[in-house]
JSON list of C-alpha atoms in Angstrom, two decimals:
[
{"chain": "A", "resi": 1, "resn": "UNK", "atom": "CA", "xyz": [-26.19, -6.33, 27.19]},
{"chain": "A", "resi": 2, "resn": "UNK", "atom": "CA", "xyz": [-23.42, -3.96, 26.25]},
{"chain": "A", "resi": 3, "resn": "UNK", "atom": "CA", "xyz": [-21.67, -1.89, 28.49]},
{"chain": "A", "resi": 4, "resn": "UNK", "atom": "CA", "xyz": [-22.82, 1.35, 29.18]},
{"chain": "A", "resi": 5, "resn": "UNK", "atom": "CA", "xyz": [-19.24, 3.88, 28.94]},
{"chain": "A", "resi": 6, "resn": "UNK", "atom": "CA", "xyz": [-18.03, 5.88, 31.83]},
{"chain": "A", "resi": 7, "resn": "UNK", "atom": "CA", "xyz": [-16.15, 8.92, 29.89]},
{"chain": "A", "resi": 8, "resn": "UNK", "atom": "CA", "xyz": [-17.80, 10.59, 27.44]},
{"chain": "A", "resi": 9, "resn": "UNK", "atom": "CA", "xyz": [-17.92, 10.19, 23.64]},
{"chain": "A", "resi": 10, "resn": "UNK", "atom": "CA", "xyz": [-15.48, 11.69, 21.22]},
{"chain": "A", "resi": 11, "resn": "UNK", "atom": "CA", "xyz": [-17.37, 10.44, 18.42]},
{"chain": "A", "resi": 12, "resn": "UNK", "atom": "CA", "xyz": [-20.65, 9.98, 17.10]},
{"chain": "A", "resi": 13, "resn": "UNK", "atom": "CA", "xyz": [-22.12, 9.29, 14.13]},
{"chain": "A", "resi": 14, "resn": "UNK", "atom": "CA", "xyz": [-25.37, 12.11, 13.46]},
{"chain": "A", "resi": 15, "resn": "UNK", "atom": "CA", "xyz": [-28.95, 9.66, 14.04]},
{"chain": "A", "resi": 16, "resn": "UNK", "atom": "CA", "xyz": [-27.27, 7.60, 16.48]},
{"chain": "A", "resi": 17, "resn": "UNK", "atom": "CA", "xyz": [-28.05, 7.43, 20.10]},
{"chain": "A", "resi": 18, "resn": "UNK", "atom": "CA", "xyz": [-25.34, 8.08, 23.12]},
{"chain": "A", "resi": 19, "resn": "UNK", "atom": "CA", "xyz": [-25.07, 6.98, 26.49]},
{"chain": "A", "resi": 20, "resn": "UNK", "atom": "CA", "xyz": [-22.56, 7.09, 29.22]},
{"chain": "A", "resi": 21, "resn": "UNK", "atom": "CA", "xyz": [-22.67, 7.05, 32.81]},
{"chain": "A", "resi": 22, "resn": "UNK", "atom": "CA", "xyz": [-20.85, 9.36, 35.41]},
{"chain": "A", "resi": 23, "resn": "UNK", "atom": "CA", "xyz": [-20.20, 7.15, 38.41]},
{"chain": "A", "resi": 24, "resn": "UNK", "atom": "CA", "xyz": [-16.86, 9.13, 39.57]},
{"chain": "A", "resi": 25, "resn": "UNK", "atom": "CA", "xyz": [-18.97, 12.56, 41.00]},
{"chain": "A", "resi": 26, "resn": "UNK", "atom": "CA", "xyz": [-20.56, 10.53, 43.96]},
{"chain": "A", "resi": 27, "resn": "UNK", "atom": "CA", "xyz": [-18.59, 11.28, 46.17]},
{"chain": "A", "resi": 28, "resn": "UNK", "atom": "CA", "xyz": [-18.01, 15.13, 45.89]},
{"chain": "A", "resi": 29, "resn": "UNK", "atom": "CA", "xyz": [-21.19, 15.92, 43.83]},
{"chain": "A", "resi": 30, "resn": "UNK", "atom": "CA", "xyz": [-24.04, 13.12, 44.76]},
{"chain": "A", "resi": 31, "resn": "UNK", "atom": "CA", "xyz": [-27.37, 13.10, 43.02]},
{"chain": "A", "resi": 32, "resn": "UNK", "atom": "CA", "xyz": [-28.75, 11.96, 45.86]},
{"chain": "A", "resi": 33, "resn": "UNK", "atom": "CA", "xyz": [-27.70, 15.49, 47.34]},
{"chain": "A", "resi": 34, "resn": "UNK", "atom": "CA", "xyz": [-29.88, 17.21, 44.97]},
{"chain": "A", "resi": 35, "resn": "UNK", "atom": "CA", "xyz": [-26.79, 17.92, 42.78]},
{"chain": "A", "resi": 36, "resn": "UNK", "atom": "CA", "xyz": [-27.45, 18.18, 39.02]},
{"chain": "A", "resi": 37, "resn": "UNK", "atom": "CA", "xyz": [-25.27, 17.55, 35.63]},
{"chain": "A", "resi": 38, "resn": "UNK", "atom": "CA", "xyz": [-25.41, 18.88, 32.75]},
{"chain": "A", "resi": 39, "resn": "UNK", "atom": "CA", "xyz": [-23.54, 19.22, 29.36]},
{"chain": "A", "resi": 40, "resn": "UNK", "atom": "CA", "xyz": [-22.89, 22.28, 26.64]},
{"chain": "A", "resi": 41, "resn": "UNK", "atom": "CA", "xyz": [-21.66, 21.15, 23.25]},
{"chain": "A", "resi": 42, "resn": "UNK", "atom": "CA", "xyz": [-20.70, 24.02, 21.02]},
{"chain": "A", "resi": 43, "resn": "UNK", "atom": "CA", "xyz": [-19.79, 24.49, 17.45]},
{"chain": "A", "resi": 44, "resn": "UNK", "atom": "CA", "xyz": [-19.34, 27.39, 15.24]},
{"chain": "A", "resi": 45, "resn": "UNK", "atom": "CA", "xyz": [-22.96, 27.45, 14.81]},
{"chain": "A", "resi": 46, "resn": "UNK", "atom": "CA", "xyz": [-24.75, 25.31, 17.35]},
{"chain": "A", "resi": 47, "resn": "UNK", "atom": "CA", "xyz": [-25.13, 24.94, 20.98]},
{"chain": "A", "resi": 48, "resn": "UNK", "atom": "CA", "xyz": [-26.29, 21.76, 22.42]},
{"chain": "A", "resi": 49, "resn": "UNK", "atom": "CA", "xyz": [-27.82, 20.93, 26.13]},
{"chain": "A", "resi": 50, "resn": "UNK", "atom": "CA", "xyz": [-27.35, 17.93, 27.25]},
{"chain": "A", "resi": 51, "resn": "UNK", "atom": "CA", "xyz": [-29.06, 16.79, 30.74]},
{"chain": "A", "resi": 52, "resn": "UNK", "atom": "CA", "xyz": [-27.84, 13.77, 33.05]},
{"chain": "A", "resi": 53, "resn": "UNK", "atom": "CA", "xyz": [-30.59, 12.29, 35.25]},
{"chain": "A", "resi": 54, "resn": "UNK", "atom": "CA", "xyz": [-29.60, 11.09, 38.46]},
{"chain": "A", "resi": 55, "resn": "UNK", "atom": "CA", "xyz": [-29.26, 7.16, 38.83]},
{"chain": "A", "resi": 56, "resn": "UNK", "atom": "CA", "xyz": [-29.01, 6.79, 42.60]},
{"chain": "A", "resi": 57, "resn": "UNK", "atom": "CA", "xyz": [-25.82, 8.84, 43.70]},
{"chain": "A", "resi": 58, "resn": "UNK", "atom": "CA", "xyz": [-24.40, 8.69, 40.17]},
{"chain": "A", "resi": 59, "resn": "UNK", "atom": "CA", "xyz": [-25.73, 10.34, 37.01]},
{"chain": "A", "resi": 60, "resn": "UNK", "atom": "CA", "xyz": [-27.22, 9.00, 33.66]},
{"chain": "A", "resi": 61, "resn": "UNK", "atom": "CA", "xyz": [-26.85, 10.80, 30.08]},
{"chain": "A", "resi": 62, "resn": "UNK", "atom": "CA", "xyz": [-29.17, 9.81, 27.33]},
{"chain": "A", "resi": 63, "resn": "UNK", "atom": "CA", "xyz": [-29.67, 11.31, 23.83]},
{"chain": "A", "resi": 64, "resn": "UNK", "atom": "CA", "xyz": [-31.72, 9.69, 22.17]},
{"chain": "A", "resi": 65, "resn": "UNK", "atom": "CA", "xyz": [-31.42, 8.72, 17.99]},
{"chain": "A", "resi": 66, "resn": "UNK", "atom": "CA", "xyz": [-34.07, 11.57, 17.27]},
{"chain": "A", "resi": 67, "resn": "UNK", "atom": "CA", "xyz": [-32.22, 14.44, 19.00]},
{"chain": "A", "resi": 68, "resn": "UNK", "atom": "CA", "xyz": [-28.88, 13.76, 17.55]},
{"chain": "A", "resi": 69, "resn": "UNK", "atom": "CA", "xyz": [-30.64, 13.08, 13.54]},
{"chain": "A", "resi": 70, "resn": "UNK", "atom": "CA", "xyz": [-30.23, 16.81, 13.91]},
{"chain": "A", "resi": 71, "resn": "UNK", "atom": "CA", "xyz": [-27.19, 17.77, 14.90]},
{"chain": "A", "resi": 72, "resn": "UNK", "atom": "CA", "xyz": [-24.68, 19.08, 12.09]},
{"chain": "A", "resi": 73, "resn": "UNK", "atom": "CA", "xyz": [-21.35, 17.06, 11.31]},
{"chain": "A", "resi": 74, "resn": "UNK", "atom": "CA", "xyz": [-18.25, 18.97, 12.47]},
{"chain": "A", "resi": 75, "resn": "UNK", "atom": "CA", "xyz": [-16.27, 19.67, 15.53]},
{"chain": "A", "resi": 76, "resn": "UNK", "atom": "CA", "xyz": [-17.61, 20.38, 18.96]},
{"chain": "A", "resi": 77, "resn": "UNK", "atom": "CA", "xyz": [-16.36, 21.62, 22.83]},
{"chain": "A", "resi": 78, "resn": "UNK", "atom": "CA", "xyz": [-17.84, 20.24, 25.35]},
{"chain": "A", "resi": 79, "resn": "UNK", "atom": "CA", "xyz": [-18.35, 21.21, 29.00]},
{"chain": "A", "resi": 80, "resn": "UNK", "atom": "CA", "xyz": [-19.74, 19.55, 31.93]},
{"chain": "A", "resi": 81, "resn": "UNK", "atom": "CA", "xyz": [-20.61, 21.61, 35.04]},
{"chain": "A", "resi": 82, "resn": "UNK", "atom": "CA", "xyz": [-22.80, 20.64, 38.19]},
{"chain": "A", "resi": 83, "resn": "UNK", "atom": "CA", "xyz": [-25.22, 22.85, 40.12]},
{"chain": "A", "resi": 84, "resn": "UNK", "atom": "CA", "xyz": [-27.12, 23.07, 43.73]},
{"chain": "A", "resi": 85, "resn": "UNK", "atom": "CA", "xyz": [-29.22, 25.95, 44.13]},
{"chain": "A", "resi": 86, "resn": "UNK", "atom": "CA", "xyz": [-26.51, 28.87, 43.30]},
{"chain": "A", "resi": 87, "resn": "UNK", "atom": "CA", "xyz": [-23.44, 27.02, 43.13]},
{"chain": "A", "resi": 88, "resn": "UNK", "atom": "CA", "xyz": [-22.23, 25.53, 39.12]},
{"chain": "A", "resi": 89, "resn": "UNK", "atom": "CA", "xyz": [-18.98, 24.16, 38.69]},
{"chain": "A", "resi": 90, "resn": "UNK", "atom": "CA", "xyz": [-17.39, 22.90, 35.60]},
{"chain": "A", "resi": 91, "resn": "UNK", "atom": "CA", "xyz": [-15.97, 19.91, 36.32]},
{"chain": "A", "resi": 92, "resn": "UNK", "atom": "CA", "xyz": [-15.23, 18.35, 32.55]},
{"chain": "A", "resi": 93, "resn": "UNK", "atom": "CA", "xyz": [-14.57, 19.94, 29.44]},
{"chain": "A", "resi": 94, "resn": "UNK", "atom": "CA", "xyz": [-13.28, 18.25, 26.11]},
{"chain": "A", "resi": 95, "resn": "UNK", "atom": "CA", "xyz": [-14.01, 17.77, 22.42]},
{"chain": "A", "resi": 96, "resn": "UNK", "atom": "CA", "xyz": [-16.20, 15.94, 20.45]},
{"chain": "A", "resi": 97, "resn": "UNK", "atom": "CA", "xyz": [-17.14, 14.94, 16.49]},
{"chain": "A", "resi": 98, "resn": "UNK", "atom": "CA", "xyz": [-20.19, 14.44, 15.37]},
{"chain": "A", "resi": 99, "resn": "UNK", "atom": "CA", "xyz": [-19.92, 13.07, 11.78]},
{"chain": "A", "resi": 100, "resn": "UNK", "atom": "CA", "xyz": [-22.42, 13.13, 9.09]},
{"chain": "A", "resi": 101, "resn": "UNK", "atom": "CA", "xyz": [-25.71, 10.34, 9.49]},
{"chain": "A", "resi": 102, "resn": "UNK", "atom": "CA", "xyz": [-25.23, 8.44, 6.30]},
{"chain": "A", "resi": 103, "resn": "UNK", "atom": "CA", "xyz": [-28.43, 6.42, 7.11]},
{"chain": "A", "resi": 104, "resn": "UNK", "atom": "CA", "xyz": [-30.20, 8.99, 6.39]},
{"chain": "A", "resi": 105, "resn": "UNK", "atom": "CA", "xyz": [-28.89, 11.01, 3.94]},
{"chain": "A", "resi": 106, "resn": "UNK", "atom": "CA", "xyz": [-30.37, 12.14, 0.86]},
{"chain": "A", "resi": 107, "resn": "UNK", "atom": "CA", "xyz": [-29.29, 14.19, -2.19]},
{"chain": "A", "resi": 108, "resn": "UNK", "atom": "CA", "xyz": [-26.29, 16.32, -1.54]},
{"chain": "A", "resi": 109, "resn": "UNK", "atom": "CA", "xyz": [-24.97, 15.31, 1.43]},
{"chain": "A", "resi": 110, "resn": "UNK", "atom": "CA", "xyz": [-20.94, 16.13, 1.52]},
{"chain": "A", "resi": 111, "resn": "UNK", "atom": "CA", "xyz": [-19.13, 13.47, 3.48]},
{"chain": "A", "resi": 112, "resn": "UNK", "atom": "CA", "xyz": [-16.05, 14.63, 2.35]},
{"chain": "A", "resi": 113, "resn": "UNK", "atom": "CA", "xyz": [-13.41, 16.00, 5.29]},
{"chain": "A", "resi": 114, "resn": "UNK", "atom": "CA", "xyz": [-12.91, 20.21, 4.91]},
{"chain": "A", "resi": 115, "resn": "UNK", "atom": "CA", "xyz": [-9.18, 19.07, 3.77]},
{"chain": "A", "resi": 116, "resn": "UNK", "atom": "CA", "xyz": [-10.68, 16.91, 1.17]},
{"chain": "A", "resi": 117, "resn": "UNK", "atom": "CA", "xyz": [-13.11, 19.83, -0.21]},
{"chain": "A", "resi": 118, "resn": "UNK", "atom": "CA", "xyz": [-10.49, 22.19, -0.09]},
{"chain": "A", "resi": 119, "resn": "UNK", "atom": "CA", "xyz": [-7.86, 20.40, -1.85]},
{"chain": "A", "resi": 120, "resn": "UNK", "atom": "CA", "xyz": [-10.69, 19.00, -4.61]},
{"chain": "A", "resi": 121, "resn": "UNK", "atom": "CA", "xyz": [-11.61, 23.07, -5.16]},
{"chain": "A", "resi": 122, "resn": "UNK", "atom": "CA", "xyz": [-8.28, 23.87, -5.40]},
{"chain": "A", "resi": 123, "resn": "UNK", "atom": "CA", "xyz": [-7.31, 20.98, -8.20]},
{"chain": "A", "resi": 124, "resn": "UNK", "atom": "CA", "xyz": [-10.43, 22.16, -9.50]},
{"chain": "A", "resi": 125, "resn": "UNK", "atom": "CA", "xyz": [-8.75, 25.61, -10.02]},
{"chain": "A", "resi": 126, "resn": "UNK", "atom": "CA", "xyz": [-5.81, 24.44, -11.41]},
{"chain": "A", "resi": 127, "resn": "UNK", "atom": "CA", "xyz": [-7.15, 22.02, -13.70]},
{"chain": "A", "resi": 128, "resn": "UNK", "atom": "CA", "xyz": [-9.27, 25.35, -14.53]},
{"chain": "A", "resi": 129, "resn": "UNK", "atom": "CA", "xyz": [-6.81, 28.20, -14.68]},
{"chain": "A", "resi": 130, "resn": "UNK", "atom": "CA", "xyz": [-3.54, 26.54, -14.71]},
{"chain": "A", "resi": 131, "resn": "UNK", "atom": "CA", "xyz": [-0.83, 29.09, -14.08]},
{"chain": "A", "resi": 132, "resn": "UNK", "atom": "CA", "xyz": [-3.56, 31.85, -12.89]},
{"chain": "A", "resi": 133, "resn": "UNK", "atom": "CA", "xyz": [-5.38, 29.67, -10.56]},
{"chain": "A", "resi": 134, "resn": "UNK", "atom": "CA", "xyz": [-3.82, 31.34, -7.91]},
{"chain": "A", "resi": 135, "resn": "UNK", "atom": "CA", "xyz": [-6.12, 34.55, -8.63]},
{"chain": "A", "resi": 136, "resn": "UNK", "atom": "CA", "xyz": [-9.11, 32.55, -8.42]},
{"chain": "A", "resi": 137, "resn": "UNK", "atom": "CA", "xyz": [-10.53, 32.69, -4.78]},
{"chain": "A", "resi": 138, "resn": "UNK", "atom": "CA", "xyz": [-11.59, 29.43, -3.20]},
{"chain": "A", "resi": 139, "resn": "UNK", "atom": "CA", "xyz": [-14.54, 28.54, -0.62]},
{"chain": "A", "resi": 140, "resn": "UNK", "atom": "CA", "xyz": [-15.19, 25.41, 1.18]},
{"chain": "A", "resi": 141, "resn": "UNK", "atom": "CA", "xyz": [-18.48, 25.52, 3.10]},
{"chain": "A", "resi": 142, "resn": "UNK", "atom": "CA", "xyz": [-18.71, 28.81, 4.68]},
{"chain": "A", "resi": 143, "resn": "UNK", "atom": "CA", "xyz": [-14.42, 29.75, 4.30]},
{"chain": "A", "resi": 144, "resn": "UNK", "atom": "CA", "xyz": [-12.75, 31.66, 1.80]},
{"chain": "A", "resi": 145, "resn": "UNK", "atom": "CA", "xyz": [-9.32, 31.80, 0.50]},
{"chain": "A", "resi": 146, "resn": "UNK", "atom": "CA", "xyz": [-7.65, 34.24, -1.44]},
{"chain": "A", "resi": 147, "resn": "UNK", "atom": "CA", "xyz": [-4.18, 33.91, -2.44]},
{"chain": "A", "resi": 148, "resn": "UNK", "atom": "CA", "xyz": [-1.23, 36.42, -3.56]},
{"chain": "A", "resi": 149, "resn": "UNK", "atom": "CA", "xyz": [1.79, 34.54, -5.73]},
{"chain": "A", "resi": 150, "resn": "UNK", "atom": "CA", "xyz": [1.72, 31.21, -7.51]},
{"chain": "A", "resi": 151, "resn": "UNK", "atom": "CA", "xyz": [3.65, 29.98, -5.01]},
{"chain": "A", "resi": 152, "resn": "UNK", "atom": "CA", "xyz": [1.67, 31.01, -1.66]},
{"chain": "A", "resi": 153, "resn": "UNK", "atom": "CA", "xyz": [-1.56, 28.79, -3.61]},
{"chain": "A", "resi": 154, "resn": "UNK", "atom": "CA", "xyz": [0.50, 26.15, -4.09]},
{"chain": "A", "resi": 155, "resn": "UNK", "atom": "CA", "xyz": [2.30, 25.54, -0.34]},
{"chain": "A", "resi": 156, "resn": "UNK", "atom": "CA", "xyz": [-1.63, 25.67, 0.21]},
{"chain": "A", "resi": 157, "resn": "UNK", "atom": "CA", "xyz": [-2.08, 23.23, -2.19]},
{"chain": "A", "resi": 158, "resn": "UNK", "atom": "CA", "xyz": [0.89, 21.09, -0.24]},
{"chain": "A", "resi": 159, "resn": "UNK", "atom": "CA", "xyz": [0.04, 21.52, 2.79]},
{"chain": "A", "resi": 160, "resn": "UNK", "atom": "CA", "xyz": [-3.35, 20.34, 1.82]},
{"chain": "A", "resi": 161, "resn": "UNK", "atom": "CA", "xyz": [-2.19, 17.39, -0.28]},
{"chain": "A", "resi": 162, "resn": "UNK", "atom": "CA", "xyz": [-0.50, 16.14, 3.06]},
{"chain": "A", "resi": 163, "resn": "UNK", "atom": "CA", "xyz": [-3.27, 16.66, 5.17]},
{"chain": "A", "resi": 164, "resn": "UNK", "atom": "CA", "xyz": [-5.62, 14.37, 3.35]},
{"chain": "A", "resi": 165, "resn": "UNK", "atom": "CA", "xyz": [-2.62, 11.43, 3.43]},
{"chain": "A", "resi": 166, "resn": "UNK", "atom": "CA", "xyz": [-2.71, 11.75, 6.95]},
{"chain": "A", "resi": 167, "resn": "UNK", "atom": "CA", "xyz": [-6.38, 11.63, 6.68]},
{"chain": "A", "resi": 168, "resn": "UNK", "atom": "CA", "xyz": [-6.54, 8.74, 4.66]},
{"chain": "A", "resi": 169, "resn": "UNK", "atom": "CA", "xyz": [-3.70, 7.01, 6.07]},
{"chain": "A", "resi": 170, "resn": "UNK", "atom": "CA", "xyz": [-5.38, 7.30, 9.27]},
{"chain": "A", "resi": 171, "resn": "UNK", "atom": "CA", "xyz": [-9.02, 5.80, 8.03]},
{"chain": "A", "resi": 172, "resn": "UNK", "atom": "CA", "xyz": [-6.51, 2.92, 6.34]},
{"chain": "A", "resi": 173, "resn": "UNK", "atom": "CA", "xyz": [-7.83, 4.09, 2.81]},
{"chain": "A", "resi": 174, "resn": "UNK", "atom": "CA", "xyz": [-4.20, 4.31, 1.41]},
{"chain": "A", "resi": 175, "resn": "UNK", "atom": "CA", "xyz": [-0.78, 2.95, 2.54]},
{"chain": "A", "resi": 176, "resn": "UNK", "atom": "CA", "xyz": [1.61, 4.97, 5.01]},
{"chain": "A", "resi": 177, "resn": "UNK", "atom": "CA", "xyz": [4.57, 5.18, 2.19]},
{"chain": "A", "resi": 178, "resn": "UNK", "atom": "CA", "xyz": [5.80, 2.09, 4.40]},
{"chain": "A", "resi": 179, "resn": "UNK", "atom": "CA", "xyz": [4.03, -0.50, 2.90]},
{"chain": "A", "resi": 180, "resn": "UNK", "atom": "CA", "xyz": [5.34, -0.13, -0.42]},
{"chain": "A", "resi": 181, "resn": "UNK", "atom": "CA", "xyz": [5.99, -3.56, -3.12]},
{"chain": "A", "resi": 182, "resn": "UNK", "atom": "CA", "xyz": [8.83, -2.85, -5.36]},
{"chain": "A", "resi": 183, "resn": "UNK", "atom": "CA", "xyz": [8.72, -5.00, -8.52]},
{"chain": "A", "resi": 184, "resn": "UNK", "atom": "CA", "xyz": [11.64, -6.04, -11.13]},
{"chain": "A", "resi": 185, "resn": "UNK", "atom": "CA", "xyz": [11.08, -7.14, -14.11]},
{"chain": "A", "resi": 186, "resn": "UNK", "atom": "CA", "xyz": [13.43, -9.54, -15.76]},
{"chain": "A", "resi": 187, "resn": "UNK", "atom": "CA", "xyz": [14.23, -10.54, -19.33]}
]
């Protein structure tokens, strides 16, 4: 039987279940004492409530596989806070992704990062509009850029191009720049 984590997550994939325990509140804020614990997870445009149950003096979170299906990928803060009767206190507070649940996806689903969508819509331009792609204004999900010069569009561009490396170097889809094989040919 696995075992069950004492922190919380800072990842999880949308349709999958979480679970993690909360064993280090018993002595200042003890179930058995009536206290409760909860969790908020926001996002730009979702909040999430997340109830522990108490498991003797310690607490329990559970979300089940169904309640997370829902949840849209992206970037969330978290905050834990207990209550008795009229006293909360926040006790926890962090940040969490939820990425998209490829199990279950169908049709359009985007699992692209926002770097990656941005910097595909702006080769997109170019490819487009070549020298006047800077006029062209570009959107990625619900964000809009306009730019002013050739050259402010294509630091963008840049700064872009090197956050995707990072990105990918990161997932270990694409060498560092240190893991490089020189060849020589000879006659």
């Amino acid at each position: 039987m696995p075992t069950v984590p004492t922190t919380e997550p800072t990842r999880v994939h949308a349709g999958d279940s979480l679970t993690w325990r909360r064993d280090d509140l018993t002595a200042q804020y003890p179930a058995t004492a009536g206290w409760a614990l909860s969790y908020t997870l926001i996002s730009a445009s979702r909040v999430i409530n997340i109830p522990a149950t108490a498991d003797g003096a310690a607490f329990a979170v559970s979300v089940a596989a169904s309640a997370t299906a829902g949840w849209p990928a992206g970037d969330y803060t978290w905050a834990a806070a207990v209550t008795l009767g009229a006293q909360r206190s926040t006790i926890a507070q962090g940040r969490i992704t939820v990425l998209p649940n490829l199990a279950g996806a169908v049709g359009g689903l985007d699992v692209r990062s926002p770097a990656r969508q941005a910097l595909d819509a702006v080769n997109t331009a170019l490819a487009s509009y070549g020298a006047k792609a800077y006029l062209q204004e570009i959107q990625t999900g619900d964000r809009r850029q306009r730019f002013n010069t050739p050259s402010e569009f294509m630091a963008f561009r840049s700064r872009l191009m090197a956050e995707v490396s990072r990105e990918e170097a990161a997932a270990g889809m694409r060498p560092t720049g240190t893991n490089r094989l020189l060849v020589r040919f000879r006659r």
